XYZ file of C-alpha atoms in Angstrom:
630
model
C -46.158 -1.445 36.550
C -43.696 -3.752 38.372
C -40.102 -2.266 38.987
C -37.916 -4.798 38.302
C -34.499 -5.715 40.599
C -31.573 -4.324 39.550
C -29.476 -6.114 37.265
C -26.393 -6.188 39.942
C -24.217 -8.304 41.058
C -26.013 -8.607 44.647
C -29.188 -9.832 42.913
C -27.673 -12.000 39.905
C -25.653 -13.750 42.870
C -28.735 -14.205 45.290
C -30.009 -16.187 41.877
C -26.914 -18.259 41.523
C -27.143 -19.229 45.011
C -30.606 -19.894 45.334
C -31.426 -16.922 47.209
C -33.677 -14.920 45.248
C -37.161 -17.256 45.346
C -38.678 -14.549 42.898
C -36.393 -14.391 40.300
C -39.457 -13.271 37.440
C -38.723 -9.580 39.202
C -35.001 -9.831 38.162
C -34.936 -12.264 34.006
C -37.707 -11.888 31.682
C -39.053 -8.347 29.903
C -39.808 -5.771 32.301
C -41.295 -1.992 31.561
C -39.074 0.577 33.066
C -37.826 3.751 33.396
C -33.595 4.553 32.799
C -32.048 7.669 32.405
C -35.967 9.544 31.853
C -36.565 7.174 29.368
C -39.296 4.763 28.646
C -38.680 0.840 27.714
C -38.739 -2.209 28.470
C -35.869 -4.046 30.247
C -35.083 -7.842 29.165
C -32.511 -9.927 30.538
C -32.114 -13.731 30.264
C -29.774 -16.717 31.455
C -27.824 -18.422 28.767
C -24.284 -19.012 30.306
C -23.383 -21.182 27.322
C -24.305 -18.660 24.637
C -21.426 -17.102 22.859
C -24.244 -13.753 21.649
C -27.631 -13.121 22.616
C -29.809 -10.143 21.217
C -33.232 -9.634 22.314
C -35.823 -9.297 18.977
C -39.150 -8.436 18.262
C -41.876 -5.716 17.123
C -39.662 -2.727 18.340
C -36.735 -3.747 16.079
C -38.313 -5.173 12.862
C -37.017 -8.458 14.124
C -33.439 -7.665 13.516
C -30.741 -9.388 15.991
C -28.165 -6.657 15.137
C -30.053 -3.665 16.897
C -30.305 -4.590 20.027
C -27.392 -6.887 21.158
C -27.311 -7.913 24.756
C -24.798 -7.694 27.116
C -22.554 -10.252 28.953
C -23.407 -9.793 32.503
C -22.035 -11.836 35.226
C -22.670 -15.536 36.063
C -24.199 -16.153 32.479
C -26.845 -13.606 32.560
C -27.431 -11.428 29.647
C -29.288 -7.887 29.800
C -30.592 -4.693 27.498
C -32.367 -1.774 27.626
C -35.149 -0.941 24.351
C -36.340 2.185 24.774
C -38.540 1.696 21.630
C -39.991 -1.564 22.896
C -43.452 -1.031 24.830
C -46.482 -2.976 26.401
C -48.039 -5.154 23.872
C -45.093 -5.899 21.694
C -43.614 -9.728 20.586
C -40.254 -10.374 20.978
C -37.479 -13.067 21.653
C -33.966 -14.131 22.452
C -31.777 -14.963 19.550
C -29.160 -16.745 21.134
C -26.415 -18.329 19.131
C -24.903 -21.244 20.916
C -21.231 -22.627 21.159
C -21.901 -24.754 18.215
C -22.720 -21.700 16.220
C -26.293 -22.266 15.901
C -28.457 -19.360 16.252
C -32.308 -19.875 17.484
C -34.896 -17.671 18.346
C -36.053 -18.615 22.329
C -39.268 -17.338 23.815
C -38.555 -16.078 27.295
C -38.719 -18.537 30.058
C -39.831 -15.874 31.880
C -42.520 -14.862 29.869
C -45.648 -13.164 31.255
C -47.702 -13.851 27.977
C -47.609 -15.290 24.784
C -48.935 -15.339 21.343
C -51.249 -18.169 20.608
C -50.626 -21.476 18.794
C -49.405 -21.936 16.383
C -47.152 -18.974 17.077
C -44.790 -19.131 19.532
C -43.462 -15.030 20.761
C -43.708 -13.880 23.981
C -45.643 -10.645 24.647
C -44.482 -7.500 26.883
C -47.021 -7.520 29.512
C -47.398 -6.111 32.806
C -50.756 -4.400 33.446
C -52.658 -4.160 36.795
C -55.680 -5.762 38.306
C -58.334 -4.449 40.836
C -58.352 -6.903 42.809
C -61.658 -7.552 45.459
C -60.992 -10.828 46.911
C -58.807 -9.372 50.061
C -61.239 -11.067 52.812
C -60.901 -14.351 50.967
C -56.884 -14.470 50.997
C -57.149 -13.537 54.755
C -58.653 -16.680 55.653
C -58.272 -18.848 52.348
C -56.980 -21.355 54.805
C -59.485 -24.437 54.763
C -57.554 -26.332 57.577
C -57.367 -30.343 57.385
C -60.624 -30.603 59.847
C -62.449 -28.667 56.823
C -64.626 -30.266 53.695
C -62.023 -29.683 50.304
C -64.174 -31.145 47.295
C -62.484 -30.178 44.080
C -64.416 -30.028 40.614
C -60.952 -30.585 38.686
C -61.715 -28.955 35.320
C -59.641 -28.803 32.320
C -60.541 -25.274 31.259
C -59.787 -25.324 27.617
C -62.902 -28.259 26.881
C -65.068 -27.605 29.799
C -67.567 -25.826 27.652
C -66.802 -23.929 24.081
C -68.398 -20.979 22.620
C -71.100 -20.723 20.301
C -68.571 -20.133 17.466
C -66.318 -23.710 18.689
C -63.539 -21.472 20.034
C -62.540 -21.378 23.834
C -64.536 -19.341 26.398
C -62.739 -16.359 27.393
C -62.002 -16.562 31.371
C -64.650 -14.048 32.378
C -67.235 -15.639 30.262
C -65.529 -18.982 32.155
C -65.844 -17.286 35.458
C -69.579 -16.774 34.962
C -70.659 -19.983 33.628
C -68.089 -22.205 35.531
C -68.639 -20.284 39.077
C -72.841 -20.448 38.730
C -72.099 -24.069 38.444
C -69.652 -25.552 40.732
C -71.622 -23.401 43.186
C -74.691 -24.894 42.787
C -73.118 -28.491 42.834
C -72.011 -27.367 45.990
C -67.903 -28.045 45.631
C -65.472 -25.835 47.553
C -62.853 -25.830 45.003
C -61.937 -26.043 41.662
C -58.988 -27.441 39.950
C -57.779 -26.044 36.478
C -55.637 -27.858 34.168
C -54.338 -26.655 30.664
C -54.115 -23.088 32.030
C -50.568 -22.667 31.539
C -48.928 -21.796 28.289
C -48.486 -24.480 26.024
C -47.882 -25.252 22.629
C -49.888 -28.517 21.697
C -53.566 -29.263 22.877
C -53.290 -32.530 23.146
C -50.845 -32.430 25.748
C -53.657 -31.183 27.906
C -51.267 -28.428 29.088
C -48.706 -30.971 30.909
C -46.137 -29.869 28.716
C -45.617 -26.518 29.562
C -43.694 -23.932 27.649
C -44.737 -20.411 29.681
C -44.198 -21.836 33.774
C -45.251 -17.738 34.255
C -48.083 -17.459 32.202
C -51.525 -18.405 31.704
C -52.381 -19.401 28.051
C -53.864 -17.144 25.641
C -56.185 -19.630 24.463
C -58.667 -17.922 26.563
C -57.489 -14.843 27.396
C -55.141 -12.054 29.164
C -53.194 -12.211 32.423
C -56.036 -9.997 33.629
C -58.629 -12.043 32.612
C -57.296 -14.995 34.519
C -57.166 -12.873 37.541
C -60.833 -12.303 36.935
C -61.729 -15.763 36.866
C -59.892 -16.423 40.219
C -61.072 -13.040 42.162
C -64.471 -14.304 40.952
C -64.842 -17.727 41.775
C -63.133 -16.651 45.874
C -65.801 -13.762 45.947
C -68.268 -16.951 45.530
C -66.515 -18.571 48.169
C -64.490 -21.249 45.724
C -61.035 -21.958 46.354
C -58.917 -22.249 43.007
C -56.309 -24.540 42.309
C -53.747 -25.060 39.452
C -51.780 -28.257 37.957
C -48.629 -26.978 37.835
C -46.007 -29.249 36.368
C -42.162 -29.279 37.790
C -41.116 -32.857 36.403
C -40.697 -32.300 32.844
C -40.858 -30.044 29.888
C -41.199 -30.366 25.806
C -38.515 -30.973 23.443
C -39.508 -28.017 21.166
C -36.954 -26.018 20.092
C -38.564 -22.647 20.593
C -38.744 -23.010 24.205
C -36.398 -24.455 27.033
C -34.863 -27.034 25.710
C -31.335 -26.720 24.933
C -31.602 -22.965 25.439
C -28.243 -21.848 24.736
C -27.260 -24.523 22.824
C -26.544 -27.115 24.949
C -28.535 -28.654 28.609
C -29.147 -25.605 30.548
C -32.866 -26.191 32.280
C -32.387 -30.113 31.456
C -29.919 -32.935 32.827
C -27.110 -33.277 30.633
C -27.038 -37.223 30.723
C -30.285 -38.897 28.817
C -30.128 -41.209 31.892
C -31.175 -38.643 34.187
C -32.638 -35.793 31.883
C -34.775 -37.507 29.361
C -38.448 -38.567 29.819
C -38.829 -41.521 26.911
C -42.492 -42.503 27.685
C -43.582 -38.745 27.177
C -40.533 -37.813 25.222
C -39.719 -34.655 27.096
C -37.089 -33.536 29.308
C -36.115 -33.239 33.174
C -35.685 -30.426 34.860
C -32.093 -30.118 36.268
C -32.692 -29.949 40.216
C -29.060 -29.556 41.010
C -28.667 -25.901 39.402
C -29.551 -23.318 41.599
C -30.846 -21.070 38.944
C -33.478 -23.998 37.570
C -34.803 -24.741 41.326
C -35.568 -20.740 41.571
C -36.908 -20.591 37.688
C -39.533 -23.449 39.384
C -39.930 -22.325 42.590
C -40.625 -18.649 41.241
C -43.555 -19.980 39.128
C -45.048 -21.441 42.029
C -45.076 -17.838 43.681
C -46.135 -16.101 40.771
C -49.120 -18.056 40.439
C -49.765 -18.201 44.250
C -49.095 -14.492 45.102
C -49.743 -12.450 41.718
C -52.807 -14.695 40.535
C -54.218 -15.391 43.856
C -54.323 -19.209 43.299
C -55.311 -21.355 46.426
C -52.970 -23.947 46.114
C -51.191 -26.458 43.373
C -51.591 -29.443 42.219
C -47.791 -30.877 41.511
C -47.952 -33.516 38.597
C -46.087 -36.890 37.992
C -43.999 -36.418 41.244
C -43.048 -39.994 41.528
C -41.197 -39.155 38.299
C -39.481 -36.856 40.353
C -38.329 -39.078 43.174
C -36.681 -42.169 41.226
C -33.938 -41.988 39.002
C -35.012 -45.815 37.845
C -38.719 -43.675 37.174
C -39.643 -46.456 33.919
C -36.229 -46.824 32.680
C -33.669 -49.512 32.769
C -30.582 -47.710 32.037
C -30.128 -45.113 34.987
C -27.426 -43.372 37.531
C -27.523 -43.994 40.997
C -26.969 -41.136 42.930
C -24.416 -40.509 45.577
C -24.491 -43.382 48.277
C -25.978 -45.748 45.412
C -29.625 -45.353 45.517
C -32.697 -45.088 43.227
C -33.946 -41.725 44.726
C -33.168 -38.196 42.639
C -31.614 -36.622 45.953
C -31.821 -33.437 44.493
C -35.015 -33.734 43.478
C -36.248 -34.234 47.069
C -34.336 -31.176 48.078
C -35.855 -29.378 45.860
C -39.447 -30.177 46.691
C -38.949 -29.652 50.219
C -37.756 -26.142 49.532
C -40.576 -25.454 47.426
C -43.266 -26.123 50.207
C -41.281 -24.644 52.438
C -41.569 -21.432 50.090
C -45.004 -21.550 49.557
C -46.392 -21.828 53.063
C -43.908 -18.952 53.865
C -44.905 -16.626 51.144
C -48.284 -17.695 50.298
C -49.925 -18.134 53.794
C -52.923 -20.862 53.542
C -51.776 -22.211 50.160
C -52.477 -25.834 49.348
C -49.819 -27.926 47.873
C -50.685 -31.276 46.931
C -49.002 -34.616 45.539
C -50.009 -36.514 42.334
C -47.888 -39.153 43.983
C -48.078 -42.651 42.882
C -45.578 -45.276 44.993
C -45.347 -45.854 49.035
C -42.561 -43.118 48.997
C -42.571 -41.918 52.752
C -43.605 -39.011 54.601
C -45.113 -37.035 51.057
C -47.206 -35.156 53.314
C -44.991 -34.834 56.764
C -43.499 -31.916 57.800
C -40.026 -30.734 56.295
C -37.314 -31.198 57.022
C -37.972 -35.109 57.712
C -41.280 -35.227 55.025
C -41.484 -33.558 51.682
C -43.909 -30.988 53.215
C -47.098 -31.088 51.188
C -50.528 -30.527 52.709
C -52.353 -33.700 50.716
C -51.444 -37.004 48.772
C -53.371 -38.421 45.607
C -54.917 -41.751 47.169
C -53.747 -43.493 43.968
C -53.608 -46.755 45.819
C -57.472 -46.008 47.352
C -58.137 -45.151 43.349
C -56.599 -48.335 42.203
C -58.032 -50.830 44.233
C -61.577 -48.987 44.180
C -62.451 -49.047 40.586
C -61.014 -52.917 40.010
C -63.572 -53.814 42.659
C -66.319 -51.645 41.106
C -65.598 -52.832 37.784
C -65.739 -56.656 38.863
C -68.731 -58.642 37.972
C -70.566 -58.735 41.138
C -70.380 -62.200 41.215
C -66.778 -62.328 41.794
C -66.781 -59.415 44.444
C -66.825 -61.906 47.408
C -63.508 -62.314 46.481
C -61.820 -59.185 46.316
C -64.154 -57.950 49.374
C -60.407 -56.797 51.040
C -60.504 -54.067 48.453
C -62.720 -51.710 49.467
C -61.058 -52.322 52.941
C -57.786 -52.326 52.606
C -57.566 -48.568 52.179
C -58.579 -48.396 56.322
C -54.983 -50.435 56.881
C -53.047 -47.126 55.767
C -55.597 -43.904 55.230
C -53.783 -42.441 57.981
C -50.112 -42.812 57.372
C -50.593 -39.815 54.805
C -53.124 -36.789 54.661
C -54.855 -38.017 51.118
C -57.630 -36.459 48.559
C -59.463 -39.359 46.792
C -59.188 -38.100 43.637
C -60.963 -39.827 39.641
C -59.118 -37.342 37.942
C -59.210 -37.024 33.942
C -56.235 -39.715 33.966
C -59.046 -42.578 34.365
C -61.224 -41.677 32.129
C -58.923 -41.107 28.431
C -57.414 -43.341 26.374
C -60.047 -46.110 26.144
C -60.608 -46.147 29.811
C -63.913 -45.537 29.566
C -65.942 -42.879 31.179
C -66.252 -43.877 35.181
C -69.878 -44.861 34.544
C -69.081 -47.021 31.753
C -66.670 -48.646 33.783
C -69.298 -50.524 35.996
C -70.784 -53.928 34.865
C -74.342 -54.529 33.712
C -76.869 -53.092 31.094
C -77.330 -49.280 31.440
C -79.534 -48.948 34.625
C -77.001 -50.961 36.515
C -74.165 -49.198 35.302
C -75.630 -46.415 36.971
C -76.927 -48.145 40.178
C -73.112 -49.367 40.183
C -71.703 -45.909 40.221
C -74.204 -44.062 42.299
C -73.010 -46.675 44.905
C -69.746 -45.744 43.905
C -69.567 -42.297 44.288
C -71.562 -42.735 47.859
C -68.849 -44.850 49.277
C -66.057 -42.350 47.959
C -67.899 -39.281 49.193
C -68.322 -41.080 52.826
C -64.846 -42.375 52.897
C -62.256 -40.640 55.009
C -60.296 -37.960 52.752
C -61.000 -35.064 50.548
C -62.799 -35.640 47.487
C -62.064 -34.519 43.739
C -64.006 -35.823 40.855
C -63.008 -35.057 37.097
C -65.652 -32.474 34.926
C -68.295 -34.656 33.591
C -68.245 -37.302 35.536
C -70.600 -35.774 38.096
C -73.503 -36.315 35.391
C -72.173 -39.700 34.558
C -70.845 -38.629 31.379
C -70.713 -41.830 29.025
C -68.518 -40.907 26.585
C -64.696 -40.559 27.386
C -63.054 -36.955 27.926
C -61.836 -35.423 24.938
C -60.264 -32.615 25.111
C -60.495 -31.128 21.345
C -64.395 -31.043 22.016
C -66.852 -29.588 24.757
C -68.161 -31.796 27.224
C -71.334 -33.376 26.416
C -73.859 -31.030 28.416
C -77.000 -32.682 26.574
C -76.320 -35.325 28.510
C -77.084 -33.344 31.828
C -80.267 -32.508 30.742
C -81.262 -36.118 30.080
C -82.829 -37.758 33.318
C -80.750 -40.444 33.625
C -77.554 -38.232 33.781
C -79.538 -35.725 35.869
C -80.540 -38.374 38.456
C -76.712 -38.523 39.272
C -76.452 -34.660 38.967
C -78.641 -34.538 41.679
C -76.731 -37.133 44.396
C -73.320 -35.715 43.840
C -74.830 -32.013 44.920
C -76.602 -34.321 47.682
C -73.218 -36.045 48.703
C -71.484 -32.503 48.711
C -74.098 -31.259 51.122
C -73.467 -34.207 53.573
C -70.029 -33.842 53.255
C -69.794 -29.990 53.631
C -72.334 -29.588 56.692
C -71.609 -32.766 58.245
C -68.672 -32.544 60.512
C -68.782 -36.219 61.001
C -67.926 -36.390 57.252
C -64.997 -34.324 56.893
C -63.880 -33.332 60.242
C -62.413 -37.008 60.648
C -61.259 -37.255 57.086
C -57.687 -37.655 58.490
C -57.601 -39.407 62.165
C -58.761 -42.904 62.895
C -61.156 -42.637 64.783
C -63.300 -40.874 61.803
C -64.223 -44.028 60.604
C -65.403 -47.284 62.516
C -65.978 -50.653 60.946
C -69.366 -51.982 61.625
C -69.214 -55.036 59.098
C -66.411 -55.673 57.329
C -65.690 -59.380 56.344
C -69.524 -60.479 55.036
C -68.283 -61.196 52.184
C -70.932 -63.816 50.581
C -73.436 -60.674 50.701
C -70.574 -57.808 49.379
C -72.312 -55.823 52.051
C -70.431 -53.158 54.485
C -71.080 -51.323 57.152
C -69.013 -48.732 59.027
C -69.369 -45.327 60.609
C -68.238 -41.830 59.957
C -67.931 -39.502 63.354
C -66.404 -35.949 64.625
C -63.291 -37.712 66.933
C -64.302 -34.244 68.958
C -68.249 -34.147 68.719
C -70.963 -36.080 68.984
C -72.167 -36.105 65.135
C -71.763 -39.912 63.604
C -73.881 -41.413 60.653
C -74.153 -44.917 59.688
C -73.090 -46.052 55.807
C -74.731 -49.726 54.870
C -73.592 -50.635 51.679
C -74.539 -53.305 49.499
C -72.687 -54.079 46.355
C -74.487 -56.664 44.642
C -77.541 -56.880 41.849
C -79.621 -58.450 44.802
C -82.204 -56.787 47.136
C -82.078 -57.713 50.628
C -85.105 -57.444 53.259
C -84.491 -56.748 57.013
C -80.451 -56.971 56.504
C -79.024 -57.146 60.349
C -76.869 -54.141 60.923
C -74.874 -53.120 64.550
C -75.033 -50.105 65.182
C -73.771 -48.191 68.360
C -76.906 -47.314 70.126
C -80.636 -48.191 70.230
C -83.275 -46.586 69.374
C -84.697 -44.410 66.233
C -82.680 -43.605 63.334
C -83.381 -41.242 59.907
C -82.581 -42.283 56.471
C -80.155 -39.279 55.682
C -79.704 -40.877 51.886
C -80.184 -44.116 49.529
C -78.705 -44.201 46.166
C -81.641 -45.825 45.452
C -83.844 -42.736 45.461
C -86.189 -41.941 42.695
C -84.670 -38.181 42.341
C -81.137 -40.048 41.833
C -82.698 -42.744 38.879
C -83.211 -45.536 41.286
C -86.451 -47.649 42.069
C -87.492 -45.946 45.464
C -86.934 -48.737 47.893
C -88.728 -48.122 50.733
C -87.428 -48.803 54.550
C -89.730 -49.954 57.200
C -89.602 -49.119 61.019
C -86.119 -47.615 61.099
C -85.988 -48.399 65.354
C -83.001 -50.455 66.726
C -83.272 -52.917 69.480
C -81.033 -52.994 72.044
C -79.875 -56.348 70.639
C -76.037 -56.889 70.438
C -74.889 -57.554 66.768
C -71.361 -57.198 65.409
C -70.042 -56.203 68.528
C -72.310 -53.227 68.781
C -74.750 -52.563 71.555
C -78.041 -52.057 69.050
C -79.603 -53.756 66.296
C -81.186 -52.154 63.122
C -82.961 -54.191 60.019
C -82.753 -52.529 56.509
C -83.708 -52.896 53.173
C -81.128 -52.740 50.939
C -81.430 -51.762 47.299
C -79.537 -53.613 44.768
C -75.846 -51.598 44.359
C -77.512 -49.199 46.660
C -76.143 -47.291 49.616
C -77.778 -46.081 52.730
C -77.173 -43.072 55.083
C -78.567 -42.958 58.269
C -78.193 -40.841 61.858
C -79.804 -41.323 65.157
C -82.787 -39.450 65.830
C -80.865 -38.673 69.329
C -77.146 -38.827 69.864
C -75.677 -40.172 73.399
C -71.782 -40.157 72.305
C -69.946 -37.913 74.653
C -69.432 -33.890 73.098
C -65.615 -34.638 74.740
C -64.300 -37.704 72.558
C-alpha cells in the first residue's frame, strides 16, 4: 500500500508551483489509514467547480454522501471509510454553469473496460525480480537499440478473439522478439483509452495501463519479464493532446482546466481533440508525473513521446493561430515544458530513454538542456521520407532520385536518430512496406529485402513496426490479429530469417552500431553511379578496427564482376546477400572474393562482385590492418 502525501498546504503549494514532479502520491484515490480507520482517500483538482462529491460502489452512487471539501488552490479532498480496493467510483463535479458530470479520475490507477468508463481503487504490490536489469538498463549511444514496436492490443488474440492477457503476452511476445534477436520492444495502445481505433493515442488514464488486457500487476509482469530476458521496454506515451469525451479531461470542471482556453491554441481539428495547457503548473506536473509513474512504478525503459512537432508550433496545421510573446510560431511553453520533463526523467529514472516522434528541422531535439530539448533519440522522419519514395520508384527512374538514399549522410549527425517504419506507414491505404515496392511478387520482395539491408546497415538505431519483419502483405489493422499464417509461408519466412540475420550483424558487430552516431561510422565508397543505382560505402568502430563493406544494387539487373574500392587488398568474406536462398532469393554465387591492390574510387584496393538484382552484399576482410587507435 502506498501512503499518500498529506493533503496540506506545503504539498498542494509544491503542486501549484510545479514542485511536486509526483503529484499521483498527493490527487487521485489512495487506501489509507485516519483516525484507526480504514478507507480510501480521494482528492481531485477542479478550481472552477462550485461542488464536487466523490461517487461510486461504497455509496450506491449517491453524490450527497460523500461531499468533498474545498481545499486550497482548487483542490478538493474526502475521506470514505466504506470505500475499499476494488471498488468504481468518480467525481461528480458540478461546474459554474450548473452542470453536473460524472469525471473519472485523472489520476486514475485503473479503470473499467470499454464501454464503461469508472475508475477502479487500486493499489496492490508487485514482486518485482528485475533489480540487476534497472542497475544497468542503460544501453549507452555506442550500444545496438533495435525496437520491435508492437501495438499490444492486435499483436496476437486469443483463441476466443479477445485480447491476450499481459502474462500470456509476456510469454508469447518475449519467446519471440528474443529469437528475432531485437533488444527492445515498443508498446503502443497500453494506456487507458476509450476507443480502439484510436490505437491508444487518445488517452483517457495518463496513469494507467488499459484493462483490455489486464491488471496493473499484470503489466508489471510483462515488463519484469521481458528485462529478465534481457529486452528493454518502451511505451508511446502521448503529452500533445487528449479526447473530447466528456467523461474524462476535457472541460473537467466545467470550463478549460487541462486544455487551452482559446480554440487557437487548445484545439486539435485534424484529430479533433484537445491541447494540453503547458502554461499551468498543475497540467505540466499531471504530465510529467505520468512519465514517472510509468518509468519508476512500471519499470519502463524509456518513452516514446508522440506528435511532438504538434507541440512546438502554434501554426501546427492551422491557419488561424496566436503568436506567442516576441511574435513567433513556437509554443514557448511547450518547449519549457519538454525540457523539464527530460530533465525529470534522467534525474529520477536513471538510464531511461526518451525519444522524439519529431517531424520538422526544429533544432537541437536531442541536445542537452538547457540549450536542446534534452531527449536521448530523434525519429529520422526525413531518412523515412526520402527512403521509401526511392524504394517505391520504378527502378527505371531511380537514376534520378539516386541523392535520396544519400542525402540522409548530409545531416545524420546533427541529431542522435532511430530509423524508425513505424505503424504510421503502413495504415490507411499505405500499403504494407512490402507492398510498397514495385514489381510482381518476387520483386516486391527482392525490393524490400534490399530495403531492410540498407536500413539495418545505415548509421542509427533501428525500429521496425510488428509484421513487417515477415513482410506482412496486408495493411495493419488493429481490430484483428496480425496475420501469423503468413510467417509460416516460405516466402514470408525467407524475410523472417534476414531480419534475425540483420539483428545479429547489427548487435555483435561494433562496426554496425558503435558508429551509429559519429561520422566517421560510415564512409562513402560509391556514391554518384547513378546509371547503375549501385552504392557502396562502409560501416566501422571510429575506435576499433572492425569495418564491413555494403555494395548495393538497386535495380532488376544482375551485374558480373561490378568494380568496387575498397580500403585494403587482399581476401574478403561474404558476411550476407539478400540474395540468399534461406532469405527467398536465387543464390547468386560470388567468385574469387580477393582484391587487387588496384586503386578504384579513391581507395587503395580493388574487389569484383556479382551483384544480384535488388540485392545487397556484406562483406569483411579476412584480415584487418586499420589502426585499434582511430
Amino acid at each position: 500500500m502506498t501512503l499518500p502525501l498529506p493533503l496540506d498546504h506545503g504539498h498542494l503549494q509544491q503542486l501549484v508551483t510545479a514542485d511536486l514532479v509526483r503529484p499521483d502520491h498527493l490527487l487521485g484515490a489512495h487506501p489509507t489509514t485516519e483516525n484507526g480507520v480504514e478507507g480510501v482517500r480521494f482528492a481531485v483538482w477542479a478550481p472552477n467547480a462550485r461542488y464536487v462529491s466523490v461517487v461510486g460502489d461504497f455509496n450506491g452512487w449517491n453524490g450527497f454522501d460523500n461531499v468533498m471539501e474545498r481545499l486550497e488552490f482548487g483542490f478538493w479532498g474526502a475521506f470514505v471509510p466504506a470505500a475499499r480496493h476494488g471498488q468504481r467510483y468518480k467525481f461528480r463535479v458540478t461546474g459554474q454553469d450548473g452542470r453536473t458530470v460524472d469525471k473519472a479520475d485523472p489520476y486514475g490507477r485503473f479503470f473499467e473496460t470499454r464501454p464503461n468508463t469508472s475508475s477502479i481503487v487500486w493499489d496492490q504490490p508487485f514482486d518485482w525480480t528485475d533489480a540487476a536489469w534497472m542497475e544497468k538498463r542503460a544501453q549507452g549511444f555506442a550500444e545496438a537499440v533495435s525496437i520491435y514496436e508492437c501495438h499490444a492490443p492486435s499483436w496476437q488474440k486469443g483463441d476466443d478473439g479477445w485480447f491476450l492477457n499481459y502474462r500470456d503476452l509476456a510469454h508469447r511476445l518475449g519467446e519471440y522478439v528474443t529469437d528475432m534477436g531485437y533488444t527492445h520492444v515498443e508498446l503502443l495502445g497500453v494506456m487507458e483509452h476509450p476507443f480502439d481505433g484510436s490505437w491508444g493515442y487518445q488517452v483517457t488514464g495518463y496513469y494507467a495501463p488499459t484493462s483490455r488486457m489486464g491488471s496493473p500487476e499484470d503489466f508489471k509482469y510483462l515488463v519484469d519479464h521481458l528485462h529478465g530476458l534481457g529486452i528493454g521496454v518502451l511505451v508511446d506515451w502521448v503529452p500533445g493532446h487528449f479526447p473530447t469525451d466528456e467523461f474524462a479531461l476535457a472541460s473537467f470542471d466545467g470550463a478549460p482546466l487541462y486544455e487551452y482556453a482559446d480554440p487557437r491554441k487548445g484545439f486539435h481539428f485534424d484529430w479533433n481533440t484537445y491541447i494540453f495547457d503547458y502554461g499551468r503548473n498543475e497540467v505540466v506536473m499531471f504530465l510529467i508525473g505520468s512519465a514517472l509513474k510509468w518509468l519508476q512504478d512500471f519499470h519502463v525503459d524509456g518513452l516514446r513521446v508522440d506528435a511532438v512537432a504538434s507541440m512546438l508550433y502554434l501554426d501546427f496545421s492551422r491557419t488561424d493561430w496566436v503568436p506567442n510573446v516576441h511574435g513567433g510560431r513556437e509554443n514557448l511553453e511547450a518547449i519549457a515544458f519538454l525540457k523539464r520533463l527530460n530533465e525529470v526523467a534522467h534525474h529520477m529514472a536513471p538510464g531511461c530513454m526518451m525519444v522524439a516522434e519529431e517531424s520538422t528541422a526544429f533544432p537541437g531535439v536531442t541536445a542537452p538542456t538547457p540549450f536542446g530539448l534534452g531527449f536521448d533519440y530523434k525519429w529520422a522522419m526525413g531518412w523515412m521520407n526520402d527512403t521509401l519514395a526511392y524504394f517505391e520508384e520504378d527502378p527505371l527512374w531511380r537514376k534520378y532520385d539516386h541523392h535520396k538514399l544519400t542525402f540522409f549522410n548530409v545531416y545524420r549527425t546533427t541529431e542522435n536518430f532511430m530509423l524508425a517504419i513505424s505503424h504510421d506507414e503502413v495504415v490507411h491505404l499505405k500499403e504494407s512496406a512490402v507492398m510498397k515496392m514495385p514489381g510482381d511478387w518476387y520483386m516486391k520482395r527482392a525490393g524490400y529485402r534490399a530495403f531492410l539491408a540498407t536500413m539495418w546497415s545505415t548509421p542509427g538505431k533501428k525500429l521496425l513496426f510488428m509484421g513487417q519483419e515477415f513482410a506482412q502483405s496486408t495493411e495493419w489493422n488493429y481490430a484483428e490479429s496480425l496475420p501469423w499464417f503468413m510467417a509460416d509461408q516460405p516466402d514470408h519466412r525467407g524475410v523472417m530469417n534476414l531480419v534475425r540475420r540483420l539483428n545479429a550483424l547489427y548487435r555483435e558487430r561494433p562496426d554496425w552500431h558503435k558508429g551509429d552516431l559519429e561520422d566517421e561510422g560510415m564512409l562513402w565508397v560509391a556514391a554518384d553511379d547513378t546509371e547503375t543505382s549501385v552504392y557502396a560505402y562502409v560501416r566501422r568502430d571510429p575506435r576499433g578496427s572492425a569495418w564491413s563493406l555494403i555494395v548495393a544494387n538497386l535495380t532488376p539487373v544482375y551485374r558480373e564482376a561490378y568494380p568496387v574500392g575498397v580500403p585494403q587488398a587482399g581476401e574478403y568474406r561474404l558476411l550476407l546477400s539478400t540474395d540468399d536462398l534461406d532469405f527467398g532469393g536465387f543464390g547468386t554465387v560470388q567468385g574469387d572474393l580477393t582484391a587487387t591492390d588496384e586503386g578504384w574510387q579513391g581507395q587503395t584496393g580493388l574487389l569484383r562482385l556479382n551483384l544480384p538484382p535488388h540485392g545487397v552484399l556484406v562483406l569483411e576482410p579476412a584480415a584487418t590492418v586499420l589502426s585499434e587507435e582511430r
